[in-house]
Short mmCIF file of C-alpha atoms in Angstrom, two decimals:
data_model
loop_
_atom_site.label_atom_id
_atom_site.label_comp_id
_atom_site.label_asym_id
_atom_site.label_seq_id
_atom_site.Cartn_x
_atom_site.Cartn_y
_atom_site.Cartn_z
CA MET A 230 -31.95 -182.43 -30.60
CA MET A 231 -30.85 -179.81 -33.13
CA SER A 232 -27.25 -180.10 -34.19
CA LEU A 233 -24.87 -177.10 -33.89
CA ARG A 234 -24.68 -177.01 -37.74
CA THR A 235 -28.49 -176.91 -38.03
CA MET A 236 -28.64 -174.19 -35.36
CA LEU A 237 -26.15 -172.05 -37.21
CA ARG A 238 -28.09 -172.56 -40.45
CA SER A 239 -31.33 -171.58 -38.79
CA MET A 240 -29.66 -168.25 -37.96
CA VAL A 241 -28.91 -167.82 -41.56
CA PHE A 242 -32.58 -168.39 -42.44
CA THR A 243 -33.55 -165.90 -39.78
CA THR A 244 -31.40 -163.18 -41.32
CA GLY A 245 -32.41 -164.18 -44.83
CA ALA A 246 -28.78 -164.44 -45.89
CA LEU A 247 -29.20 -167.86 -47.43
CA ILE A 248 -31.66 -166.69 -50.06
CA VAL A 249 -29.32 -165.11 -52.51
CA SER A 250 -30.54 -163.36 -55.67
CA ALA A 251 -28.98 -164.92 -58.68
CA PRO A 252 -27.47 -162.57 -61.27
CA VAL A 253 -29.82 -161.83 -64.15
CA LEU A 254 -28.43 -163.80 -67.11
CA ALA A 255 -29.91 -164.42 -70.50
CA ALA A 256 -31.18 -167.97 -70.83
CA ASP A 257 -29.30 -170.14 -73.31
CA LEU A 258 -32.32 -172.45 -73.56
CA VAL A 259 -35.99 -171.49 -73.37
CA VAL A 260 -38.51 -174.26 -73.10
CA GLY A 261 -42.25 -173.89 -73.75
CA ILE A 262 -44.31 -176.31 -71.66
CA ALA A 263 -47.98 -177.08 -72.14
CA SER A 264 -48.72 -177.69 -68.52
CA GLU A 265 -46.87 -176.15 -65.56
CA PRO A 266 -46.60 -177.70 -62.11
CA SER A 267 -49.02 -176.84 -59.28
CA SER A 268 -46.09 -176.84 -56.84
CA ILE A 269 -42.34 -177.27 -56.80
CA ASP A 270 -42.71 -179.23 -53.58
CA PRO A 271 -41.73 -182.68 -54.88
CA HIS A 272 -44.09 -184.42 -52.40
CA TYR A 273 -47.20 -182.34 -52.80
CA HIS A 274 -48.96 -183.81 -55.82
CA ASN A 275 -48.19 -187.01 -57.69
CA LEU A 276 -48.93 -185.41 -61.06
CA GLY A 277 -47.03 -185.52 -64.32
CA PRO A 278 -46.16 -181.75 -64.65
CA ASN A 279 -45.10 -181.68 -60.98
CA ASN A 280 -42.91 -184.81 -61.31
CA SER A 281 -41.42 -183.51 -64.55
CA ALA A 282 -40.38 -180.19 -62.97
CA ALA A 283 -39.07 -181.83 -59.85
CA ARG A 284 -36.91 -184.08 -61.97
CA ASN A 285 -34.85 -181.03 -62.93
CA VAL A 286 -34.23 -179.85 -59.44
CA TYR A 287 -34.24 -183.00 -57.26
CA ASP A 288 -32.94 -186.52 -57.55
CA ARG A 289 -34.41 -189.84 -56.58
CA LEU A 290 -32.58 -192.83 -55.19
CA ILE A 291 -33.15 -194.58 -58.49
CA HIS A 292 -33.90 -192.89 -61.83
CA MET A 293 -35.95 -194.20 -64.74
CA ASP A 294 -34.49 -193.62 -68.19
CA ALA A 295 -36.48 -192.59 -71.27
CA LYS A 296 -37.69 -196.22 -71.70
CA MET A 297 -38.69 -196.55 -68.01
CA GLN A 298 -35.73 -198.77 -67.12
CA LEU A 299 -34.21 -198.42 -63.58
CA LYS A 300 -30.81 -196.73 -63.34
CA PRO A 301 -28.64 -195.85 -60.32
CA ALA A 302 -28.97 -192.28 -59.15
CA LEU A 303 -28.51 -191.25 -55.46
CA ALA A 304 -28.37 -194.97 -54.80
CA VAL A 305 -25.57 -196.90 -56.39
CA SER A 306 -26.99 -200.33 -55.48
CA TRP A 307 -29.99 -201.97 -53.91
CA LYS A 308 -30.77 -205.54 -52.98
CA ALA A 309 -33.17 -207.68 -51.02
CA THR A 310 -31.34 -209.30 -48.12
CA ASP A 311 -34.41 -211.37 -47.11
CA ASP A 312 -38.13 -211.48 -47.87
CA THR A 313 -38.87 -208.27 -45.97
CA THR A 314 -35.60 -206.33 -46.00
CA TRP A 315 -33.87 -204.21 -48.67
CA GLU A 316 -30.37 -202.69 -48.35
CA VAL A 317 -29.63 -199.52 -50.29
CA LYS A 318 -26.19 -198.05 -50.71
CA LEU A 319 -25.95 -194.29 -51.36
CA ARG A 320 -23.65 -192.46 -53.68
CA GLN A 321 -20.94 -190.73 -51.69
CA GLY A 322 -19.75 -187.16 -52.22
CA VAL A 323 -23.15 -185.76 -53.28
CA SER A 324 -24.24 -182.38 -51.96
CA PHE A 325 -27.51 -180.48 -52.00
CA HIS A 326 -27.59 -177.13 -53.82
CA ASP A 327 -26.88 -175.26 -50.62
CA GLY A 328 -23.77 -177.33 -49.92
CA THR A 329 -25.39 -179.69 -47.35
CA PRO A 330 -24.01 -183.20 -47.85
CA LEU A 331 -26.40 -185.99 -48.74
CA THR A 332 -26.61 -188.71 -46.13
CA ALA A 333 -28.99 -191.56 -45.30
CA ALA A 334 -30.65 -189.27 -42.75
CA ASP A 335 -32.06 -187.19 -45.62
CA VAL A 336 -33.72 -190.22 -47.15
CA VAL A 337 -35.22 -191.21 -43.79
CA PHE A 338 -36.51 -187.65 -43.33
CA THR A 339 -37.99 -187.62 -46.84
CA PHE A 340 -40.04 -190.79 -46.32
CA ASP A 341 -41.12 -189.51 -42.88
CA ARG A 342 -42.39 -186.29 -44.47
CA ILE A 343 -44.46 -187.84 -47.29
CA PRO A 344 -47.60 -188.75 -45.20
CA HIS A 345 -47.65 -185.30 -43.52
CA VAL A 346 -47.69 -182.97 -46.57
CA PRO A 347 -50.77 -180.79 -46.10
CA ASN A 348 -53.60 -180.83 -48.62
CA SER A 349 -51.98 -183.19 -51.06
CA PRO A 350 -54.41 -183.88 -53.93
CA SER A 351 -52.71 -187.16 -54.81
CA ALA A 352 -50.24 -188.33 -52.18
CA PHE A 353 -46.87 -190.08 -52.62
CA THR A 354 -47.83 -192.48 -49.85
CA LYS A 355 -48.76 -194.96 -52.62
CA PHE A 356 -44.97 -195.49 -53.03
CA SER A 357 -44.23 -195.84 -49.29
CA LYS A 358 -47.34 -197.67 -48.11
CA THR A 359 -45.57 -201.04 -48.10
CA PHE A 360 -42.69 -199.75 -45.87
CA VAL A 361 -42.64 -200.65 -42.20
CA SER A 362 -39.54 -198.57 -41.62
CA VAL A 363 -36.69 -196.76 -43.39
CA GLU A 364 -33.56 -196.75 -41.24
CA ALA A 365 -30.09 -195.23 -41.59
CA VAL A 366 -27.56 -197.93 -40.82
CA ASP A 367 -24.73 -195.45 -41.40
CA ASP A 368 -24.31 -192.28 -43.47
CA TYR A 369 -24.44 -194.18 -46.75
CA THR A 370 -26.49 -197.28 -46.00
CA LEU A 371 -30.25 -197.61 -45.68
CA ARG A 372 -32.23 -200.56 -44.44
CA ILE A 373 -35.89 -200.73 -45.56
CA LYS A 374 -38.30 -203.14 -43.90
CA THR A 375 -41.43 -203.98 -45.81
CA LYS A 376 -44.88 -205.43 -45.12
CA GLY A 377 -44.26 -208.86 -46.49
CA ARG A 378 -42.51 -209.45 -49.86
CA GLN A 379 -42.39 -206.33 -51.97
CA PRO A 380 -40.60 -206.96 -55.24
CA LEU A 381 -41.53 -203.52 -56.65
CA THR A 382 -39.56 -201.69 -53.91
CA PRO A 383 -36.92 -200.45 -56.35
CA ASN A 384 -39.68 -199.09 -58.70
CA ASN A 385 -41.24 -197.25 -55.72
CA LEU A 386 -37.93 -195.81 -54.68
CA ALA A 387 -37.65 -194.45 -58.23
CA GLN A 388 -40.66 -192.16 -57.65
CA VAL A 389 -39.74 -190.14 -54.59
CA SER A 390 -37.46 -187.03 -54.70
CA ILE A 391 -35.02 -186.65 -51.81
CA VAL A 392 -34.96 -183.42 -49.79
CA SER A 393 -32.41 -182.12 -47.26
CA LYS A 394 -33.28 -182.84 -43.61
CA GLU A 395 -30.78 -180.24 -42.41
CA THR A 396 -32.12 -177.54 -44.66
CA VAL A 397 -35.75 -178.09 -43.74
CA GLU A 398 -34.98 -178.37 -40.05
CA ALA A 399 -32.96 -175.23 -40.03
CA TYR A 400 -35.73 -173.35 -41.82
CA TYR A 401 -38.29 -174.63 -39.33
CA ALA A 402 -36.06 -173.65 -36.34
CA ALA A 403 -36.06 -170.11 -37.67
CA ASN A 404 -39.79 -170.09 -38.52
CA SER A 405 -41.45 -172.48 -36.03
CA SER A 406 -44.85 -170.69 -36.21
CA ILE A 407 -45.42 -171.88 -39.77
CA ALA A 408 -46.45 -175.44 -38.89
CA LYS A 409 -47.14 -177.69 -35.91
CA ASP A 410 -43.98 -179.64 -36.59
CA VAL A 411 -41.18 -179.81 -39.17
CA LEU A 412 -42.83 -182.65 -41.15
CA SER A 413 -46.00 -180.59 -41.67
CA ILE A 414 -44.45 -177.55 -43.37
CA ASP A 415 -46.75 -176.70 -46.27
CA SER A 416 -45.78 -176.48 -49.91
CA SER A 417 -45.77 -172.71 -50.10
CA HIS A 418 -42.34 -172.70 -48.54
CA PHE A 419 -41.01 -174.80 -51.36
CA ASN A 420 -42.85 -172.70 -53.99
CA SER A 421 -41.12 -169.55 -52.64
CA GLY A 422 -37.81 -171.17 -53.43
CA LYS A 423 -36.63 -171.22 -49.79
CA LEU A 424 -36.89 -174.95 -49.45
CA ALA A 425 -36.65 -176.01 -53.12
CA VAL A 426 -33.16 -177.37 -52.51
CA GLY A 427 -32.28 -180.66 -54.22
CA THR A 428 -29.29 -182.52 -55.46
CA GLY A 429 -30.47 -182.37 -59.11
CA PRO A 430 -28.84 -181.12 -62.30
CA TYR A 431 -30.37 -177.65 -61.93
CA LYS A 432 -30.83 -175.12 -59.11
CA LEU A 433 -34.10 -173.22 -58.94
CA THR A 434 -33.39 -169.52 -59.16
CA SER A 435 -36.96 -168.28 -59.35
CA TRP A 436 -40.54 -169.39 -60.12
CA LYS A 437 -43.45 -167.19 -60.95
CA PRO A 438 -46.42 -169.39 -61.69
CA GLY A 439 -47.99 -168.47 -64.97
CA GLU A 440 -44.82 -166.72 -66.12
CA ALA A 441 -41.57 -168.67 -65.88
CA MET A 442 -39.47 -171.06 -63.89
CA LYS A 443 -35.78 -170.16 -64.08
CA LEU A 444 -32.99 -172.71 -63.52
CA GLN A 445 -29.22 -172.56 -63.35
CA ALA A 446 -26.99 -175.55 -63.91
CA ASN A 447 -25.56 -177.30 -60.89
CA GLU A 448 -21.82 -177.13 -61.66
CA SER A 449 -21.18 -179.81 -59.07
CA TYR A 450 -23.76 -182.26 -60.29
CA TRP A 451 -22.70 -185.88 -59.67
CA GLY A 452 -24.09 -186.94 -63.08
CA GLY A 453 -22.16 -184.40 -65.06
CA VAL A 454 -22.81 -180.68 -65.71
CA PRO A 455 -25.76 -180.15 -68.14
CA ASP A 456 -25.10 -178.76 -71.63
CA TYR A 457 -27.41 -175.74 -71.06
CA LYS A 458 -26.41 -173.56 -68.14
CA ILE A 459 -29.21 -171.01 -67.86
CA VAL A 460 -32.70 -172.27 -68.63
CA GLU A 461 -36.17 -170.71 -68.59
CA MET A 462 -39.31 -172.81 -68.68
CA ARG A 463 -42.39 -170.88 -69.84
CA PRO A 464 -45.94 -172.22 -69.42
CA LEU A 465 -47.74 -171.85 -72.70
CA LYS A 466 -50.93 -173.83 -72.36
CA ASN A 467 -52.56 -172.55 -75.51
CA ASP A 468 -51.54 -174.85 -78.36
CA ALA A 469 -51.37 -172.13 -81.06
CA ALA A 470 -49.39 -169.75 -78.79
CA ARG A 471 -46.89 -172.54 -77.88
CA LEU A 472 -46.25 -173.40 -81.54
CA ALA A 473 -46.02 -169.77 -82.52
CA ALA A 474 -43.40 -169.15 -79.79
CA LEU A 475 -41.25 -171.85 -81.31
CA GLN A 476 -41.65 -170.60 -84.86
CA SER A 477 -40.88 -167.02 -83.88
CA GLY A 478 -37.75 -168.07 -81.96
CA ASP A 479 -39.09 -167.02 -78.58
CA VAL A 480 -38.54 -170.56 -77.32
CA ASP A 481 -36.11 -173.24 -78.42
CA ILE A 482 -38.15 -176.35 -77.76
CA ILE A 483 -41.76 -177.20 -76.84
CA ASP A 484 -43.51 -180.21 -75.50
CA GLY A 485 -47.14 -181.11 -76.28
CA VAL A 486 -46.80 -180.37 -79.99
CA PRO A 487 -50.38 -179.70 -81.27
CA THR A 488 -51.57 -182.86 -82.99
CA ALA A 489 -53.02 -180.92 -85.97
CA ASP A 490 -49.54 -179.51 -86.69
CA LEU A 491 -47.48 -182.66 -86.53
CA LYS A 492 -47.33 -183.30 -90.27
CA ASN A 493 -46.25 -179.71 -91.00
CA MET A 494 -43.55 -179.83 -88.29
CA GLN A 495 -42.24 -183.10 -89.58
CA ALA A 496 -41.87 -181.67 -93.03
CA ASP A 497 -40.20 -178.35 -91.99
CA SER A 498 -36.41 -178.65 -92.12
CA LYS A 499 -35.99 -175.83 -89.56
CA TYR A 500 -37.25 -178.09 -86.76
CA THR A 501 -36.70 -181.58 -85.32
CA LEU A 502 -39.71 -183.59 -84.13
CA PHE A 503 -39.09 -186.10 -81.29
CA LYS A 504 -41.74 -188.69 -80.51
CA GLN A 505 -42.16 -191.56 -78.09
CA PRO A 506 -45.09 -193.97 -77.43
CA SER A 507 -46.55 -192.88 -74.11
CA ASN A 508 -47.33 -194.65 -70.83
CA LEU A 509 -50.22 -192.23 -70.38
CA ALA A 510 -53.79 -193.53 -70.66
CA ILE A 511 -56.75 -191.14 -70.94
CA TYR A 512 -59.68 -192.66 -69.06
CA LEU A 513 -63.01 -192.09 -67.37
CA HIS A 514 -63.44 -192.46 -63.67
CA MET A 515 -67.05 -192.65 -62.34
CA ASP A 516 -68.79 -192.35 -58.99
CA SER A 517 -69.54 -196.05 -58.49
CA ASN A 518 -69.95 -195.76 -54.71
CA ARG A 519 -72.60 -193.14 -53.71
CA SER A 520 -76.37 -193.75 -54.23
CA ASP A 521 -76.85 -189.99 -54.48
CA SER A 522 -74.23 -188.57 -56.84
CA PRO A 523 -73.84 -184.79 -57.20
CA HIS A 524 -74.12 -184.32 -60.92
CA ILE A 525 -76.62 -186.98 -62.05
CA THR A 526 -80.42 -186.49 -62.29
CA ALA A 527 -83.40 -187.80 -64.18
CA LYS A 528 -84.16 -186.16 -67.57
CA ASP A 529 -86.67 -183.87 -65.80
CA GLY A 530 -84.03 -182.82 -63.22
CA GLY A 531 -85.49 -184.95 -60.44
CA LYS A 532 -83.44 -187.13 -58.09
CA ILE A 533 -82.58 -190.66 -59.10
CA LYS A 534 -80.42 -193.40 -57.67
CA ASN A 535 -76.90 -193.13 -59.12
CA PRO A 536 -77.01 -195.23 -62.38
CA LEU A 537 -73.22 -195.62 -62.31
CA LEU A 538 -73.58 -198.09 -59.45
CA ASP A 539 -74.82 -200.59 -62.05
CA VAL A 540 -72.05 -202.29 -64.06
CA ARG A 541 -74.39 -202.56 -67.04
CA VAL A 542 -74.55 -198.77 -67.21
CA ARG A 543 -70.75 -198.47 -66.94
CA LYS A 544 -70.38 -201.05 -69.69
CA ALA A 545 -72.91 -199.25 -71.85
CA ILE A 546 -70.95 -196.03 -71.53
CA SER A 547 -67.79 -197.90 -72.69
CA MET A 548 -69.68 -199.34 -75.65
CA ALA A 549 -70.90 -195.91 -76.62
CA LEU A 550 -67.39 -194.56 -77.05
CA ASN A 551 -66.09 -194.41 -80.60
CA ARG A 552 -62.43 -194.74 -79.66
CA GLU A 553 -61.23 -194.97 -83.27
CA GLY A 554 -63.15 -191.79 -84.11
CA ILE A 555 -61.67 -189.88 -81.15
CA VAL A 556 -58.12 -191.02 -82.17
CA ALA A 557 -58.74 -190.05 -85.82
CA ARG A 558 -60.69 -186.81 -85.51
CA ILE A 559 -59.65 -185.35 -82.11
CA MET A 560 -56.18 -186.73 -81.75
CA ASP A 561 -55.21 -186.63 -85.46
CA GLU A 562 -53.99 -190.25 -85.21
CA ALA A 563 -51.46 -189.26 -82.51
CA ALA A 564 -52.96 -191.80 -80.12
CA ALA A 565 -54.18 -195.41 -80.00
CA PRO A 566 -57.46 -196.82 -78.63
CA ALA A 567 -57.02 -198.16 -75.04
CA SER A 568 -58.21 -201.38 -73.49
CA GLN A 569 -56.53 -201.03 -70.11
CA MET A 570 -54.21 -198.55 -68.29
CA LEU A 571 -51.00 -199.41 -70.21
CA PRO A 572 -50.38 -200.51 -73.81
CA LYS A 573 -48.81 -203.79 -74.81
CA GLY A 574 -45.20 -204.16 -73.97
CA PHE A 575 -45.40 -203.22 -70.30
CA SER A 576 -45.47 -205.59 -67.40
CA GLY A 577 -48.94 -206.63 -66.15
CA VAL A 578 -50.75 -205.91 -69.37
CA SER A 579 -53.45 -208.42 -70.32
CA GLY A 580 -53.41 -210.00 -73.79
CA LYS A 581 -57.07 -210.84 -73.38
CA LEU A 582 -58.31 -207.27 -73.25
CA SER A 583 -59.08 -205.33 -76.38
CA PRO A 584 -60.64 -201.82 -76.78
CA VAL A 585 -64.39 -202.21 -76.29
CA ALA A 586 -66.13 -202.18 -79.67
CA TYR A 587 -68.28 -199.18 -80.61
CA ASP A 588 -71.89 -200.39 -80.43
CA VAL A 589 -74.64 -197.83 -79.94
CA LYS A 590 -77.42 -200.39 -80.31
CA GLY A 591 -75.88 -202.72 -77.74
CA ALA A 592 -75.26 -199.83 -75.35
CA LYS A 593 -78.91 -198.73 -75.50
CA LYS A 594 -80.02 -202.30 -74.87
CA LEU A 595 -77.81 -202.53 -71.70
CA LEU A 596 -79.23 -199.20 -70.42
CA ALA A 597 -82.73 -200.50 -70.87
CA GLU A 598 -81.88 -203.73 -69.02
CA ALA A 599 -80.53 -201.67 -66.19
CA GLY A 600 -83.75 -199.67 -65.98
CA TYR A 601 -82.50 -196.53 -67.70
CA GLY A 602 -84.09 -196.95 -71.15
CA ASP A 603 -85.15 -193.26 -71.06
CA GLY A 604 -81.65 -192.19 -70.17
CA PHE A 605 -80.65 -189.65 -67.55
CA LYS A 606 -78.76 -186.36 -67.26
CA MET A 607 -75.07 -186.16 -66.25
CA ILE A 608 -72.14 -183.74 -66.19
CA ILE A 609 -68.69 -184.74 -67.37
CA ASN A 610 -65.98 -182.81 -65.63
CA ALA A 611 -62.57 -182.39 -67.24
CA PRO A 612 -59.39 -180.29 -67.13
CA ASN A 613 -58.79 -177.91 -69.97
CA ASP A 614 -55.03 -177.49 -69.59
CA ARG A 615 -53.55 -180.87 -68.58
CA TYR A 616 -53.81 -183.44 -71.40
CA VAL A 617 -53.58 -183.14 -75.18
CA ASN A 618 -56.98 -181.86 -76.47
CA ASP A 619 -58.62 -182.67 -73.09
CA GLU A 620 -61.54 -180.26 -73.44
CA GLN A 621 -62.28 -181.43 -76.98
CA ILE A 622 -62.14 -185.07 -75.86
CA ALA A 623 -64.71 -184.32 -73.14
CA GLN A 624 -66.98 -182.63 -75.71
CA ALA A 625 -66.70 -185.57 -78.02
CA ILE A 626 -67.56 -188.07 -75.21
CA ALA A 627 -70.61 -185.97 -74.28
CA GLN A 628 -71.85 -186.12 -77.86
CA LEU A 629 -71.29 -189.85 -78.07
CA LEU A 630 -73.12 -190.54 -74.85
CA ALA A 631 -76.07 -188.39 -76.02
CA ARG A 632 -76.58 -190.91 -78.74
CA ILE A 633 -77.58 -193.57 -76.22
CA GLY A 634 -79.87 -191.30 -74.28
CA ILE A 635 -77.58 -189.84 -71.64
CA GLU A 636 -78.09 -186.10 -71.73
CA MET A 637 -74.64 -184.63 -71.12
CA SER A 638 -73.20 -181.18 -70.24
CA VAL A 639 -69.50 -180.43 -70.05
CA GLN A 640 -67.73 -178.52 -67.37
CA THR A 641 -64.03 -177.85 -67.67
CA GLU A 642 -61.56 -175.96 -65.52
CA PRO A 643 -57.83 -175.46 -65.01
CA LYS A 644 -55.97 -178.38 -63.51
CA ALA A 645 -55.04 -176.26 -60.44
CA THR A 646 -58.60 -176.58 -59.15
CA TYR A 647 -59.71 -179.65 -61.12
CA PHE A 648 -57.65 -182.29 -59.37
CA LYS A 649 -58.40 -180.88 -55.89
CA ASN A 650 -62.16 -181.00 -56.61
CA ALA A 651 -61.90 -184.48 -58.14
CA SER A 652 -59.99 -185.72 -55.06
CA ALA A 653 -62.64 -184.10 -52.84
CA LEU A 654 -65.25 -186.21 -54.63
CA LYS A 655 -67.10 -183.27 -56.02
CA TYR A 656 -67.73 -184.91 -59.44
CA SER A 657 -69.72 -187.85 -60.69
CA PHE A 658 -68.10 -188.49 -64.03
CA MET A 659 -64.55 -187.42 -64.79
CA LEU A 660 -62.05 -187.34 -67.63
CA LEU A 661 -58.54 -188.08 -66.32
CA GLY A 662 -55.18 -189.38 -67.39
CA TRP A 663 -52.73 -191.65 -65.72
CA GLY A 664 -49.12 -192.47 -66.59
CA SER A 665 -47.53 -195.40 -64.91
CA SER A 666 -44.45 -193.97 -63.24
CA THR A 667 -43.31 -197.40 -62.16
CA GLY A 668 -43.34 -198.83 -65.72
CA GLU A 669 -45.85 -201.57 -64.91
CA GLN A 670 -49.64 -201.82 -64.48
CA GLY A 671 -49.85 -203.11 -60.87
CA SER A 672 -49.13 -199.81 -59.15
CA THR A 673 -51.62 -198.06 -61.37
CA LEU A 674 -54.36 -200.50 -60.53
CA MET A 675 -53.48 -200.18 -56.80
CA SER A 676 -53.89 -196.38 -57.02
CA LEU A 677 -57.02 -196.26 -59.16
CA LEU A 678 -59.03 -199.41 -58.39
CA HIS A 679 -58.09 -200.77 -54.96
CA THR A 680 -60.64 -199.83 -52.28
CA TYR A 681 -59.64 -196.39 -50.90
CA LYS A 682 -57.69 -196.79 -47.66
CA LYS A 683 -55.85 -193.59 -46.90
CA GLU A 684 -53.71 -194.87 -44.01
CA ALA A 685 -52.60 -197.88 -46.03
CA GLY A 686 -51.81 -195.74 -49.01
CA GLN A 687 -54.22 -197.88 -51.20
CA GLY A 688 -56.58 -196.39 -53.74
CA THR A 689 -54.97 -193.00 -53.29
CA SER A 690 -56.32 -191.79 -56.63
CA ASN A 691 -59.49 -193.81 -56.61
CA ARG A 692 -61.69 -190.73 -57.29
CA GLY A 693 -64.70 -192.89 -58.13
CA ARG A 694 -64.36 -194.89 -54.96
CA PHE A 695 -64.72 -198.17 -56.87
CA SER A 696 -64.56 -201.11 -54.47
CA ASP A 697 -64.42 -204.84 -55.06
CA ALA A 698 -63.12 -207.20 -52.37
CA LYS A 699 -61.93 -209.73 -54.94
CA VAL A 700 -60.00 -207.13 -56.90
CA ASP A 701 -58.38 -206.00 -53.63
CA SER A 702 -57.23 -209.48 -52.63
CA MET A 703 -56.05 -210.38 -56.14
CA LEU A 704 -54.10 -207.19 -56.39
CA GLU A 705 -52.50 -207.52 -52.96
CA ASP A 706 -51.45 -211.05 -53.74
CA ALA A 707 -50.04 -210.02 -57.13
CA MET A 708 -48.04 -207.16 -55.77
CA ALA A 709 -46.34 -209.43 -53.23
CA ASP A 710 -45.24 -212.03 -55.80
CA VAL A 711 -41.44 -211.95 -56.21
CA ASP A 712 -41.55 -213.91 -59.42
CA GLU A 713 -41.75 -211.26 -62.17
CA ALA A 714 -43.56 -213.48 -64.79
CA SER A 715 -46.05 -214.77 -62.27
CA ARG A 716 -46.67 -211.25 -60.90
CA SER A 717 -47.21 -209.87 -64.36
CA GLU A 718 -49.73 -212.63 -65.15
CA LYS A 719 -51.63 -211.98 -61.87
CA ILE A 720 -51.79 -208.26 -62.45
CA ALA A 721 -53.16 -208.90 -65.93
CA MET A 722 -55.91 -210.93 -64.28
CA VAL A 723 -56.71 -208.05 -61.97
CA ALA A 724 -57.09 -205.82 -65.01
CA GLU A 725 -59.41 -208.33 -66.67
CA ARG A 726 -61.77 -208.28 -63.69
CA ALA A 727 -61.53 -204.63 -62.58
CA ILE A 728 -61.58 -203.08 -66.07
CA GLY A 729 -62.79 -205.86 -68.41
CA GLU A 730 -65.65 -207.16 -66.24
CA LEU A 731 -66.51 -204.50 -63.72
CA TYR A 732 -65.60 -201.32 -65.69
CA GLY A 733 -64.15 -199.69 -62.59
CA VAL A 734 -62.53 -197.24 -64.98
CA ILE A 735 -63.13 -196.86 -68.74
CA PRO A 736 -59.87 -196.44 -70.74
CA VAL A 737 -60.25 -194.22 -73.89
CA HIS A 738 -56.85 -193.95 -75.53
CA TYR A 739 -53.07 -193.86 -75.10
CA GLN A 740 -51.32 -190.62 -75.80
CA MET A 741 -48.25 -190.27 -77.98
CA ASN A 742 -45.61 -187.90 -76.68
CA PHE A 743 -44.12 -185.25 -78.98
CA TRP A 744 -41.52 -182.52 -78.61
CA ALA A 745 -40.46 -180.11 -81.40
CA ALA A 746 -37.21 -178.08 -81.29
CA ARG A 747 -35.23 -175.75 -83.41
CA LYS A 748 -32.34 -177.41 -85.25
CA GLY A 749 -29.39 -177.74 -82.91
CA VAL A 750 -31.39 -178.85 -79.82
CA ILE A 751 -31.53 -182.60 -79.30
CA TYR A 752 -33.77 -184.46 -76.90
CA ALA A 753 -34.20 -188.13 -76.02
CA PRO A 754 -38.02 -188.34 -75.86
CA ARG A 755 -39.45 -190.07 -72.80
CA ALA A 756 -42.31 -192.50 -72.35
CA ASP A 757 -43.31 -190.73 -69.14
CA ASN A 758 -43.69 -187.39 -71.02
CA TYR A 759 -41.28 -185.70 -68.64
CA THR A 760 -39.35 -182.69 -70.06
CA VAL A 761 -35.94 -183.25 -68.43
CA ILE A 762 -33.61 -180.44 -69.30
CA SER A 763 -30.37 -182.27 -68.37
CA GLU A 764 -31.25 -184.81 -71.10
CA MET A 765 -31.20 -182.04 -73.78
CA THR A 766 -27.94 -181.63 -75.72
CA ARG A 767 -26.60 -179.54 -78.51
#
């Protein structure tokens, strides 16, 4: 039943009085970003630019700091009370930007909403799939029941932004024709700003995709008022234009510093360069499931059985990649060759895996053994505005694979359509990137290499539909292990099988994260590559 307070607020939405135009003020910080979000709905797309933008407007129960360590946020404490129960205590006195108080009901509503977000290209269900229930014990206490032991529950809670139940319900009461129910409201109503109401350090004042996102400091923020009060974030996907905007003074700080300009920026006293080793791996995902794959043919254009079904072909492709060359010539040394989905130093990383050696002769031999000695034709699909030098990397990979007889063509497109198409299984061979938001490799392997099971939230980003029963069972066992050292060892063993033996994905390199700012702007660079404005100081 709708509360009186919600009913009154629905009347406000009906009259439009709640959407107040902010006064036009000059920004005291302008940020140039290489990749803008596809939505400001924090539950629409589990994608780096979206999560980065959301981090400025919304809060999570638990935050991760620049080094991916868990820190209290909307939750002040969390603990396992038995093998399948977690108790979470909320911070008191926190309000959403519209004045609505934060309570446990908002958290319950948030997790109820996640599975119902329409047309999500990469759902947040991967972080809630292990939950049986999320219950409000009282206004500031949550009880979470899990499917068996789930030691990574705090890490999963650190990935989901909390929205206001009262605000969304009031909006739906005033606009009930927009969706079949309140949980199914689509992301356009967040993108318009009407529902983009968080508890975060900044309030969204406007967003015009392709132009600018404008933010105003939340003067009541529980974590302290940010240094910069009025902020404008401008998408500048062209590397040269982004750097020129910084050098001309049009922007104060940029992310995604062009790799070719790093040395010059480092030497220029007018700027400060901030860098951090990344948790982002650039990798190849392949259609290893369908016999008839959409973008693979014989050399003469005729139909053939999908060669990527054969592990020898996948291994040959990995052997054909000159990772050192890509790092040196495409990434200007601002990367490192990859052997798995996270570099050394993170939990679940195998010490037995090394980057596959570049071996053209060996790759040709494997192709011949698999029955493809004459090669075949294939398209590599890639984004052209998401990762550092993504289009150039795809071109380089195409040239390398041509050396072993795979006739390649390259098709790139903006990320706005690319990820939707990839998730719709429209491609055969894809260049992608993945950053472990949980700070360990298990969740990444669960998303990318577990058999796709939508309802269970498993394999949610398995765009190649790789499937191996042993990988699934090993991974499920590992993720339920409460002993951190044992869990890490088990996850490493999963990586050894899924990546090292079966080549379910082919890692290429790990990105380095760079920001450059005019003197006077200070930033604590992050491993997750998020540009978090509240962490910028003077």
